[in-house]
XYZ file of N, CA, C and O in Angstrom:
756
model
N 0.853 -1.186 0.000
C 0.000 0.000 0.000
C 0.885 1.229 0.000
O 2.028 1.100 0.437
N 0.418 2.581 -0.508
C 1.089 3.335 -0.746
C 1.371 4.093 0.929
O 0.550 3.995 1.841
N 2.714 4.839 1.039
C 2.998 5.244 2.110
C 2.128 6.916 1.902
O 1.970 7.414 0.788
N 1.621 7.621 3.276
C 0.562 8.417 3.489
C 1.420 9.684 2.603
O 0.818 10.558 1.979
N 3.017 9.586 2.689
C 3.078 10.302 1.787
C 2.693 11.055 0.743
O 2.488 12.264 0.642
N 2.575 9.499 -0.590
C 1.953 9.814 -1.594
C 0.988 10.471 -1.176
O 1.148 11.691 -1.213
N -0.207 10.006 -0.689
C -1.652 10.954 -0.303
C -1.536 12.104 -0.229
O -2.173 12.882 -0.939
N -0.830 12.396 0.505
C -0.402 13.921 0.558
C 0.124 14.533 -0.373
O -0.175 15.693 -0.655
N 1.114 13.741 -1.080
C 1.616 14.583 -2.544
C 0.183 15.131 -3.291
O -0.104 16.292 -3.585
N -0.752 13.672 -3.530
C -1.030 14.230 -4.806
C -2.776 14.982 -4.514
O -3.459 15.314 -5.483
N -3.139 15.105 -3.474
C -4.164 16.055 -2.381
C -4.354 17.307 -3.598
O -5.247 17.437 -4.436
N -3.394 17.976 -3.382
C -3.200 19.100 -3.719
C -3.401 19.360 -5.116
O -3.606 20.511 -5.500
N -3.343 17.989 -6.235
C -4.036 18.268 -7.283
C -5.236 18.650 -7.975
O -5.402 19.082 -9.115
N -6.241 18.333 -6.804
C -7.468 18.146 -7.027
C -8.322 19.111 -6.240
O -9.538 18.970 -6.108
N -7.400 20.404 -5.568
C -8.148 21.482 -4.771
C -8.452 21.108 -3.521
O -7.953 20.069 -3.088
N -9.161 21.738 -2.866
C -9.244 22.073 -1.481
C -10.856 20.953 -1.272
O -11.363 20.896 -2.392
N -11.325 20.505 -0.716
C -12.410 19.670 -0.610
C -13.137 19.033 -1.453
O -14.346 18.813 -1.389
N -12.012 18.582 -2.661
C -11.977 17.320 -3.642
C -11.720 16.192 -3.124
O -12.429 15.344 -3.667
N -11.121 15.794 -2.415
C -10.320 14.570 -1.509
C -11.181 14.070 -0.593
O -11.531 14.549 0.486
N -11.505 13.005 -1.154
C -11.735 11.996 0.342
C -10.603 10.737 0.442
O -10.338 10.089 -0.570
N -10.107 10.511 1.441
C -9.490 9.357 1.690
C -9.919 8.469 2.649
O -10.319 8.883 3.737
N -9.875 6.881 2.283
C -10.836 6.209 3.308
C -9.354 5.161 3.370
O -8.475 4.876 2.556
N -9.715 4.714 5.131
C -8.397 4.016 5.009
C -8.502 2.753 6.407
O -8.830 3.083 7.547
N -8.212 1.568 6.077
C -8.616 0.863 7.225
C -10.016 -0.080 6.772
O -10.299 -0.647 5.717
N -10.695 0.031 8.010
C -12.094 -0.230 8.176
C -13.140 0.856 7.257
O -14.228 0.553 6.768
N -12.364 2.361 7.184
C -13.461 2.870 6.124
C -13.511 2.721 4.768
O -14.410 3.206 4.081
N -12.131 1.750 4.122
C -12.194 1.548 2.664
C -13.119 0.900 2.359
O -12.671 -0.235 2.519
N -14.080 0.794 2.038
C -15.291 -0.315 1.792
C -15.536 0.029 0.130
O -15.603 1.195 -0.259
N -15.669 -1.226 -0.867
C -15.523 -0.974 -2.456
C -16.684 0.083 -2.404
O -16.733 1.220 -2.873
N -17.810 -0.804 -1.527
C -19.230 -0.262 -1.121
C -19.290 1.473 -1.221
O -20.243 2.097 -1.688
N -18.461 1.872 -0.854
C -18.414 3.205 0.214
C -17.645 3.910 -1.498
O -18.355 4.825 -1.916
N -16.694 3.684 -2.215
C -15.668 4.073 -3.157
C -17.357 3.923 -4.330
O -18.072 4.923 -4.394
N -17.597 3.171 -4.793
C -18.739 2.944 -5.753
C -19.638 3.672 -5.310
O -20.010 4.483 -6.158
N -20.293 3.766 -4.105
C -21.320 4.901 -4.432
C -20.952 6.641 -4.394
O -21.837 7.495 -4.452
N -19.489 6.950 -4.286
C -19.316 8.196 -4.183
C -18.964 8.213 -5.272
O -18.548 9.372 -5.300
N -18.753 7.756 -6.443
C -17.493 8.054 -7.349
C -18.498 9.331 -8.340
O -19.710 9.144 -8.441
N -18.152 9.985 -8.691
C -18.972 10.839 -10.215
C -17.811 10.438 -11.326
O -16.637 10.068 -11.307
N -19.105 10.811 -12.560
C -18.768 10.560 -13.376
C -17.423 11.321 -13.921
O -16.649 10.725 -14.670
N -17.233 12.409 -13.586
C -16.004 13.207 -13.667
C -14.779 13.055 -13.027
O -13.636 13.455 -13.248
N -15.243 12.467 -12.293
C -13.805 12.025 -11.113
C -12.701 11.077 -11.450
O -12.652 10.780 -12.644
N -11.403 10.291 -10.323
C -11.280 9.492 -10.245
C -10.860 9.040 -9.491
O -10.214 9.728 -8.701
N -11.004 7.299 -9.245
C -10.704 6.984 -8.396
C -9.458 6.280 -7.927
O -8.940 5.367 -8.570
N -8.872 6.859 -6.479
C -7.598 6.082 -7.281
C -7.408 5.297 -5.348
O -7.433 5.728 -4.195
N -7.198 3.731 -6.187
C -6.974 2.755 -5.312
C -5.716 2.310 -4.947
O -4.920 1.751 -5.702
N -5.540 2.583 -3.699
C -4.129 1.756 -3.002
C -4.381 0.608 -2.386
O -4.859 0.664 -1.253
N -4.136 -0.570 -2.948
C -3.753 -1.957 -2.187
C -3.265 -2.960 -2.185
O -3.772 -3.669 -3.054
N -2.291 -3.577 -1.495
C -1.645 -4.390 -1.880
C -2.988 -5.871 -2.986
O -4.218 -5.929 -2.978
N -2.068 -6.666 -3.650
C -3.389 -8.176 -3.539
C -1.718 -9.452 -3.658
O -0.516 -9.605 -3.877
N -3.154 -10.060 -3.255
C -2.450 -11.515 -3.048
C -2.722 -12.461 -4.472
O -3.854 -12.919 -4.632
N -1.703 -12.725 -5.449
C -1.595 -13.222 -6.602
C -2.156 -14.430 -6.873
O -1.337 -15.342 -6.754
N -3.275 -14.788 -7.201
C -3.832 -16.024 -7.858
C -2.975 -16.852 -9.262
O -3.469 -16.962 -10.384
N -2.261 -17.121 -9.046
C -1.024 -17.793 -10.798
C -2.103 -18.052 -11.548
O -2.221 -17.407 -12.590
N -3.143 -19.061 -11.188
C -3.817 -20.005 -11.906
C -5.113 -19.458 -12.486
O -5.805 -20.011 -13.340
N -5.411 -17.896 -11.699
C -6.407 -17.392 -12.122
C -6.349 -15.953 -11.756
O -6.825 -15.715 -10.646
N -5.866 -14.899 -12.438
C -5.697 -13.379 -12.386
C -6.669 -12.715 -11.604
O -6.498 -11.839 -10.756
N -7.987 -13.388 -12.106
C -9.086 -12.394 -11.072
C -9.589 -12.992 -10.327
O -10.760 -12.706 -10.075
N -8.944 -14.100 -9.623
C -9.189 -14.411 -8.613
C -8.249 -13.632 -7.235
O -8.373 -13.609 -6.011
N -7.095 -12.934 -8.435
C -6.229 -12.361 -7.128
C -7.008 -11.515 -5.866
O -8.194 -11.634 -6.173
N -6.970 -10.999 -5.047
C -7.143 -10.954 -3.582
C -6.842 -9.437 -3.601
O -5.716 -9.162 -4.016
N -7.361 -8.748 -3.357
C -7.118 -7.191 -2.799
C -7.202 -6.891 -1.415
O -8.105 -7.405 -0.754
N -6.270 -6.027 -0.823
C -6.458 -6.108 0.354
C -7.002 -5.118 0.573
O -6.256 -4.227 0.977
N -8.601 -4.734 0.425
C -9.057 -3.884 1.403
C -10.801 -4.458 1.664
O -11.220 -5.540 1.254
N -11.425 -3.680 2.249
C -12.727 -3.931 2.981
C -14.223 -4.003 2.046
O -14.894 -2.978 1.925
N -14.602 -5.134 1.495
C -15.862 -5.276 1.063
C -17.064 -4.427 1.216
O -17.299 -3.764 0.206
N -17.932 -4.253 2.246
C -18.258 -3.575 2.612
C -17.908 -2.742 3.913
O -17.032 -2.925 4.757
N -19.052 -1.599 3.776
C -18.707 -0.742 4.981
C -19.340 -1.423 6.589
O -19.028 -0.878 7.647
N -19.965 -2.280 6.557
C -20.727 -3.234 7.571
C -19.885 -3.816 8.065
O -19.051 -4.418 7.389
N -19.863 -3.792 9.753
C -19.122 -4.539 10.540
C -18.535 -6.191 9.969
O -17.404 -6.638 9.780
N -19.860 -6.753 9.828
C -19.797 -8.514 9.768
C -19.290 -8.911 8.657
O -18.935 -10.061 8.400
N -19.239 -7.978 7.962
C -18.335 -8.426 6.503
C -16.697 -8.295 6.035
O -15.984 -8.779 5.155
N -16.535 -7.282 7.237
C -15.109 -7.159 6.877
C -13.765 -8.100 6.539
O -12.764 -7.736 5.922
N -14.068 -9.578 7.193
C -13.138 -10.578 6.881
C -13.341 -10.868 5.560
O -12.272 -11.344 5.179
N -14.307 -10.844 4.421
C -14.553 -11.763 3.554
C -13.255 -10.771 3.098
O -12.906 -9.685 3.560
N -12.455 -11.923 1.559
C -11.597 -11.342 0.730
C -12.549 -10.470 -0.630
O -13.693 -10.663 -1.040
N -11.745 -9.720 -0.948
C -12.156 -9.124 -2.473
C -11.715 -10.025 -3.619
O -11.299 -10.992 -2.981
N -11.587 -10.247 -4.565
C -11.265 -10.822 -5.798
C -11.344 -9.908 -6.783
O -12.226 -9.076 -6.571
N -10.786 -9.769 -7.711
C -10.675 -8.390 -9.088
C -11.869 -8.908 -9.713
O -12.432 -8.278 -10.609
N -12.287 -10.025 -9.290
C -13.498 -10.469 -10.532
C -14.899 -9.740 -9.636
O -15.892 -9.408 -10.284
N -14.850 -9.527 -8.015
C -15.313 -8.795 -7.587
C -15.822 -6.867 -8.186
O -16.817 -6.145 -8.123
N -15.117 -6.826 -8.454
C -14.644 -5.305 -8.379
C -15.655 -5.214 -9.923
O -16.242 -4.159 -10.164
N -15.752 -6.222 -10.738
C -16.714 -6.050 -12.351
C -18.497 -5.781 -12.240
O -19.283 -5.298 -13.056
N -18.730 -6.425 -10.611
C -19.960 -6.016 -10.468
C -20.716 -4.509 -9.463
O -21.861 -4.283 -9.075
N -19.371 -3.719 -9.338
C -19.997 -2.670 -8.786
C -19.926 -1.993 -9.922
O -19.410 -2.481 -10.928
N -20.611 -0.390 -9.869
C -21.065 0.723 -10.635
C -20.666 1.536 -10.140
O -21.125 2.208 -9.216
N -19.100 1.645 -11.061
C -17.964 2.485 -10.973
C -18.002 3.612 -12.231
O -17.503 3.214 -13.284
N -18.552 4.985 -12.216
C -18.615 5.626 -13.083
C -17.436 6.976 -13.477
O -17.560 7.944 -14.226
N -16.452 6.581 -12.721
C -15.163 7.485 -12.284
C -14.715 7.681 -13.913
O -15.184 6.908 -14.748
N -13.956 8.558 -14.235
C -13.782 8.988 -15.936
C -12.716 7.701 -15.589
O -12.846 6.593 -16.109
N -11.610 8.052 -14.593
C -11.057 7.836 -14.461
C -10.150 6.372 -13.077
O -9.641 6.744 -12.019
N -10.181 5.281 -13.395
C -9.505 4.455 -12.366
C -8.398 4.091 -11.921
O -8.002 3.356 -12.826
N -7.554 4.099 -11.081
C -6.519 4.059 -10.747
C -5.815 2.835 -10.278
O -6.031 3.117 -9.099
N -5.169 1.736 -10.196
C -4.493 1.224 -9.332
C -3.081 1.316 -9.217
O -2.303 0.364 -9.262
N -2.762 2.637 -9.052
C -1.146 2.711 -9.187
C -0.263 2.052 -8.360
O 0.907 1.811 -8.657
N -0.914 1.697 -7.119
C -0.245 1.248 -5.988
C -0.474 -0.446 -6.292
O -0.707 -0.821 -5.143
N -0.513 -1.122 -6.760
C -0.837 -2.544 -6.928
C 0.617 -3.434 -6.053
O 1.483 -3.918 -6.781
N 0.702 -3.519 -5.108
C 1.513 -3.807 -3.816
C 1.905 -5.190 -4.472
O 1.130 -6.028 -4.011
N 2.586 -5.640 -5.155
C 2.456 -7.425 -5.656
C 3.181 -8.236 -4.506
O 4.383 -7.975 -4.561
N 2.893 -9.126 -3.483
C 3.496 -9.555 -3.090
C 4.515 -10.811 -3.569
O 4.950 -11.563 -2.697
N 4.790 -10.964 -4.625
C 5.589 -11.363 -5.217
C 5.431 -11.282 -6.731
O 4.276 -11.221 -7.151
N 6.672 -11.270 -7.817
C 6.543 -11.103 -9.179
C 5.965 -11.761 -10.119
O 5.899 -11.392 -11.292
N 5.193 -13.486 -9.336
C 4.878 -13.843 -10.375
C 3.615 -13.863 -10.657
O 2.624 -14.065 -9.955
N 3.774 -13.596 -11.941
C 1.942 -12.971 -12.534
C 1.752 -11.624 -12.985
O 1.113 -11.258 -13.971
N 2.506 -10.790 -11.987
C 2.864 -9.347 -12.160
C 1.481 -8.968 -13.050
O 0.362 -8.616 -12.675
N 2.106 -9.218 -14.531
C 1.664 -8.683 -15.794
C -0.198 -9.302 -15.797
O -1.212 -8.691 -16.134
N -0.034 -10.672 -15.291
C -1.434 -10.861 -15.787
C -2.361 -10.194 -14.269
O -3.586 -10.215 -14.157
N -1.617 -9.776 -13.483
C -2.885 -8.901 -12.289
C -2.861 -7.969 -12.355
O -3.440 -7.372 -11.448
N -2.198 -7.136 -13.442
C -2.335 -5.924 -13.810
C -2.801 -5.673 -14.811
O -3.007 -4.479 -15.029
N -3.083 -6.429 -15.604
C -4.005 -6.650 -16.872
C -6.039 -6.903 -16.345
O -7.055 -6.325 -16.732
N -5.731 -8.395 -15.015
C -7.235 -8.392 -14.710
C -7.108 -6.901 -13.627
O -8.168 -6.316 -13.847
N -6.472 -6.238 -12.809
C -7.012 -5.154 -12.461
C -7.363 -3.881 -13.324
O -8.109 -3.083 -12.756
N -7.057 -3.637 -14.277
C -7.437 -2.660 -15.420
C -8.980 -3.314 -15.924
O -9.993 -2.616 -15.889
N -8.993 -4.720 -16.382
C -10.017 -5.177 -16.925
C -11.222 -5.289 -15.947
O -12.376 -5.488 -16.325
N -10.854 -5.148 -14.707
C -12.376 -5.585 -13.923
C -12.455 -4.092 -13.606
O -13.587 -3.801 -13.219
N -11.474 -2.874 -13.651
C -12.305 -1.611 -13.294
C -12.763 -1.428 -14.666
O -13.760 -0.709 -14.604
N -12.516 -1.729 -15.841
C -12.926 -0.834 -17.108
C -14.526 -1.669 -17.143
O -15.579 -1.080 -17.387
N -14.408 -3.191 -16.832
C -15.671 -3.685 -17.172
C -16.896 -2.970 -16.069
O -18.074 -2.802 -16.385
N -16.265 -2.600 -14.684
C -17.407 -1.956 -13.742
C -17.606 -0.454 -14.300
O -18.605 0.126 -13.875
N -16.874 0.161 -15.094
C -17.527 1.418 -15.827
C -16.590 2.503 -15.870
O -16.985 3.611 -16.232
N -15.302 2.302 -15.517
C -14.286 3.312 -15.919
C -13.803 3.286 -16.767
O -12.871 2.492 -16.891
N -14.227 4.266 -17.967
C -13.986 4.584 -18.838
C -11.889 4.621 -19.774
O -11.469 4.563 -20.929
N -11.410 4.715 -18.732
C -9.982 5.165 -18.406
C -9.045 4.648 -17.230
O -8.988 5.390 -16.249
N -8.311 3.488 -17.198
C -7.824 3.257 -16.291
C -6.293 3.154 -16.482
O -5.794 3.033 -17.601
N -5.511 3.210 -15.254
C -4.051 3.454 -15.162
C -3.267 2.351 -14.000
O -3.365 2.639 -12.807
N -2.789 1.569 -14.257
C -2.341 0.277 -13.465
C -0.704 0.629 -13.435
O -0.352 1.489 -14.242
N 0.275 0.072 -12.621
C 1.158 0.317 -12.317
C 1.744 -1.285 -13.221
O 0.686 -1.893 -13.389
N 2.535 -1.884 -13.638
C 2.886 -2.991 -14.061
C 4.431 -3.436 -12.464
O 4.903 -4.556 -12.268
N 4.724 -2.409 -11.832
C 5.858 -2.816 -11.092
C 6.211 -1.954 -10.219
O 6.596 -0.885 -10.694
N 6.215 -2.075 -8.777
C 6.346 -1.418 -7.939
C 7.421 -0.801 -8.465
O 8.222 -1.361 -9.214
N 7.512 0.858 -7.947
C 8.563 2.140 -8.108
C 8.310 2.565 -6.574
O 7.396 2.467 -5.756
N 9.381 2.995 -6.618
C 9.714 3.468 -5.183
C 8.997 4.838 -4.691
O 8.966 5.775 -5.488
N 8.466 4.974 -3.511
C 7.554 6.077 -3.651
C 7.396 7.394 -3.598
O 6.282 7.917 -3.555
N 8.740 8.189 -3.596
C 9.166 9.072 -3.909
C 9.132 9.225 -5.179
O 8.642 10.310 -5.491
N 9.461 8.562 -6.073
C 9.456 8.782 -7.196
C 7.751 8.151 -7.982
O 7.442 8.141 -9.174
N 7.130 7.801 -7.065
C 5.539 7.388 -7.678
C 5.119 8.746 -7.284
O 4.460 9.435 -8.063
N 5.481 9.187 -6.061
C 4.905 10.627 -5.781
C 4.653 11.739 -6.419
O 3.742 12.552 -6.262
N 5.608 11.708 -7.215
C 5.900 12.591 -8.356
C 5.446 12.287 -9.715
O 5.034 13.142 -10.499
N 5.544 10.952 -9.978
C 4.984 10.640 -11.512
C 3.678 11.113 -10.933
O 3.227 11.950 -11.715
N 2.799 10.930 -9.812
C 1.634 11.056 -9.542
C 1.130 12.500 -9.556
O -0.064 12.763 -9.703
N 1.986 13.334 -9.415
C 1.341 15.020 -8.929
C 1.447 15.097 -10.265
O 0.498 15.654 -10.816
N 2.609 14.573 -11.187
C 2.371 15.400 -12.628
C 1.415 14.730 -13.264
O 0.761 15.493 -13.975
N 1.076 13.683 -13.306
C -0.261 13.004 -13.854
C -1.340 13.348 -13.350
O -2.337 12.970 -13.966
N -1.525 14.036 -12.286
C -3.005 13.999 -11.933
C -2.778 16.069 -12.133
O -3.896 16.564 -11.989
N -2.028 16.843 -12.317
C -2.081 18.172 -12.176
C -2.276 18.158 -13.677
O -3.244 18.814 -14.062
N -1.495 17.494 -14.686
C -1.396 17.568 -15.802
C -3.130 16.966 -16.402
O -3.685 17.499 -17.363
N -3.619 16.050 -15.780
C -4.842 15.523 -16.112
C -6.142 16.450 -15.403
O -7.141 16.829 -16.015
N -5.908 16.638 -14.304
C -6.768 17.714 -13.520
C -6.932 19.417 -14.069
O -7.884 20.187 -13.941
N -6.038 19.546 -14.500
C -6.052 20.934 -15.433
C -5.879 21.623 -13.714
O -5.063 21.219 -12.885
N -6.975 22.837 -13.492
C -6.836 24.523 -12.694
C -7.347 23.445 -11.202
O -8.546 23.194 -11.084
N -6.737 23.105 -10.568
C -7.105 22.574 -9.057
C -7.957 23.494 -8.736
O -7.777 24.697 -8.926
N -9.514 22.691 -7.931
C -10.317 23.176 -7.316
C -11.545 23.134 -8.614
O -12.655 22.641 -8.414
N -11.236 23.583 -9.611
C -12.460 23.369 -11.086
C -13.046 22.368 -11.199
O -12.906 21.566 -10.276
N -13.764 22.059 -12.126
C -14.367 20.806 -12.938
C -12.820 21.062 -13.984
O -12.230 22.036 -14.449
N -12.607 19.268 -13.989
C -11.406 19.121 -15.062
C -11.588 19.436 -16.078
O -12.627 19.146 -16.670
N -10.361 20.325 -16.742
C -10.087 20.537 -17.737
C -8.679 20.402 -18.514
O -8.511 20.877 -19.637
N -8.137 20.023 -18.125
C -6.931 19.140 -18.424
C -7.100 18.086 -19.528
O -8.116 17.715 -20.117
N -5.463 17.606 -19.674
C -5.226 16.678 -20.780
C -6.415 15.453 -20.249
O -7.238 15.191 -19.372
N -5.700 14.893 -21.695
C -6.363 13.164 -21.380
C -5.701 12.316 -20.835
O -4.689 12.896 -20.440
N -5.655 11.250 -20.561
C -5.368 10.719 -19.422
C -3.754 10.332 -20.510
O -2.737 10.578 -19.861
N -3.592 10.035 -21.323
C -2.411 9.469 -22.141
C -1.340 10.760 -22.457
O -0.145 10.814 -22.165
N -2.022 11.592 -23.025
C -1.038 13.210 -22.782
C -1.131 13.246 -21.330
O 0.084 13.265 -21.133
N -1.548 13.266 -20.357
C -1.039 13.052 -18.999
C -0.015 13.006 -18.269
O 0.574 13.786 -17.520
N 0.185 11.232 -18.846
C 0.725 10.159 -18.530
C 2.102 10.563 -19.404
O 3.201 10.389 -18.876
N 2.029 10.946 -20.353
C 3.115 11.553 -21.175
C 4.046 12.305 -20.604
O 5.243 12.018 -20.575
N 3.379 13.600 -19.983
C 3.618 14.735 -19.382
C 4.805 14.023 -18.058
O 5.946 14.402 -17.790
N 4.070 13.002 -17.497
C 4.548 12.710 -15.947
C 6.048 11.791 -16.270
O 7.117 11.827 -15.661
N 5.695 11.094 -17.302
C 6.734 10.646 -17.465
C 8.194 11.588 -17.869
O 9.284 11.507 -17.304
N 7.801 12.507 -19.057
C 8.777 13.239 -19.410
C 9.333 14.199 -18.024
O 10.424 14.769 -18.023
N 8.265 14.248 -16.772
C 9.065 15.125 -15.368
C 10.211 14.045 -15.217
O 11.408 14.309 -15.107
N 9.619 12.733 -15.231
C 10.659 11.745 -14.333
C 11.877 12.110 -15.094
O 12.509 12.858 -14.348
N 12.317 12.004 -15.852
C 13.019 11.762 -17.592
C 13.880 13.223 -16.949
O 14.975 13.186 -16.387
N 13.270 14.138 -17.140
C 14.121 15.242 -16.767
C 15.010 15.328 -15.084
O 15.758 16.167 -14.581
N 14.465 14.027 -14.626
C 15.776 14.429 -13.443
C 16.134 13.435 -13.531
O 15.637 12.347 -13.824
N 17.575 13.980 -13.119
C 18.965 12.129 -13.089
C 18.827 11.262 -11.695
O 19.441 10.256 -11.338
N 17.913 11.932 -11.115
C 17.667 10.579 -10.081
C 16.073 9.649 -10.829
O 15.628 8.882 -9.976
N 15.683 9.632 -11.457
C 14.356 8.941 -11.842
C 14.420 8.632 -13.647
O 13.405 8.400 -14.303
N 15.640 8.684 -14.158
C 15.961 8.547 -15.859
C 15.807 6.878 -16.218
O 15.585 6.226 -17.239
N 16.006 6.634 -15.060
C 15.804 4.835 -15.874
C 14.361 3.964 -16.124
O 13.462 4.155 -15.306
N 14.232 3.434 -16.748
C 12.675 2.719 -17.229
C 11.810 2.601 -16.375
O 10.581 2.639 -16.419
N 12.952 2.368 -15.125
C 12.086 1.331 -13.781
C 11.323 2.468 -13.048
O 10.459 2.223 -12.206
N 11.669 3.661 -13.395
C 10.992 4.584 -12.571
C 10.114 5.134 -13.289
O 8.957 4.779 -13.064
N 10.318 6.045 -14.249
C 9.007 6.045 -15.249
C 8.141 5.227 -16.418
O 7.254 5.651 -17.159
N 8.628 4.124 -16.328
C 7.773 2.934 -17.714
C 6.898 2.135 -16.989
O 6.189 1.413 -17.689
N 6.706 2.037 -15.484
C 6.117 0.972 -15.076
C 4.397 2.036 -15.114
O 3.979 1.541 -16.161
N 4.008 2.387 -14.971
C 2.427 3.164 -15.069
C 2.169 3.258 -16.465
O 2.727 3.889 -17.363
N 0.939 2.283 -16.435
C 0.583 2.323 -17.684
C -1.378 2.633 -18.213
O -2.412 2.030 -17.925
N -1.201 3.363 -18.726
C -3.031 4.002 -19.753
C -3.519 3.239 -20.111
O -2.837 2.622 -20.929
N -4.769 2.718 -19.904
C -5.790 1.913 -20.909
C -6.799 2.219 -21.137
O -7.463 2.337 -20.108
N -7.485 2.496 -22.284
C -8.649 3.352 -22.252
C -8.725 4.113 -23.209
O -8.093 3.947 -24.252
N -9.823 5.429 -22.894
C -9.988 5.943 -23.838
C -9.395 7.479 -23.046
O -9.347 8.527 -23.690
């Protein structure tokens, strides 16, 4: 999961009482699906636990619903296809892998089970980056995509974005190598 850091970096893209963060017992998919607008997005931090044999069966670690008695059950990405997610935009930048293998195919079913629940636009991480430097691909992707903080967006699209954030990394010699800007990747429209 991402360190509170990030949160804080990228706050500030989205204006002054744009932000909700739910964390713990208040992450509930429940609670994320019925706030989302259609203009928004949503962006998910959590580690999952890798299914080899079946991608969306992998395991997310956060809270089903917002109801006490449910909190043990696991999530599954194949979960995540039946809520009504209308965010422009979905996020899993933080995709925590607890180990490499599969990587590619749980970052493929996490893009595919938010685009099939209704995000139009989603952005998956393919490989943990260190979070100083996610911090930053993140403020320029979401300032560059958010357009005038505090507005209704008017900013790029999510791929000129993503462009934008990468070319920040690119310009400093601590973040020039692949591993820091190639792993976040656009799908969508």
């Amino acid at each position: 999961a991402p360190s509170p850091r990030i949160l804080r970096a990228i706050a500030p893209s989205f204006g002054p009482g744009r932000v909700r963060v739910w964390r713990g017992d208040q992450a509930g998919l429940d609670r994320a699906a019925s706030s989302v607008r259609p203009d928004s997005a949503l962006h998910l931090a959590a580690s999952v636990t890798v299914s080899a044999g079946s991608p969306l069966a992998s395991v997310l670690a956060v809270v089903p619903r917002a109801s006490a008695e449910e909190h043990a059950a696991p999530v599954a990405l194949a979960d995540v296809m039946a809520l009504d997610l209308t965010a422009e935009l979905a996020l899993f930048p933080h995709l925590d892998y607890e180990t490499s293998a599969g990587m590619g195919e749980v970052a493929t079913a996490a893009s595919w089970s938010l685009f099939v629940a209704g995000s139009t636009t989603v952005v998956v991480n393919r490989w943990k980056v260190e979070d100083a430097t996610l911090a930053r691909a993140l403020v320029a992707f979401y300032g560059a995509w958010r357009g005038v903080p505090g507005a209704n967006r008017t900013g790029l699209s999510a791929a000129r974005a993503m462009q934008r954030a990468a070319r920040t990394l690119l310009a400093s010699p601590t973040s020039r190598h692949p591993a820091d800007w190639a792993g976040l990747m656009v799908l969508g429209r």
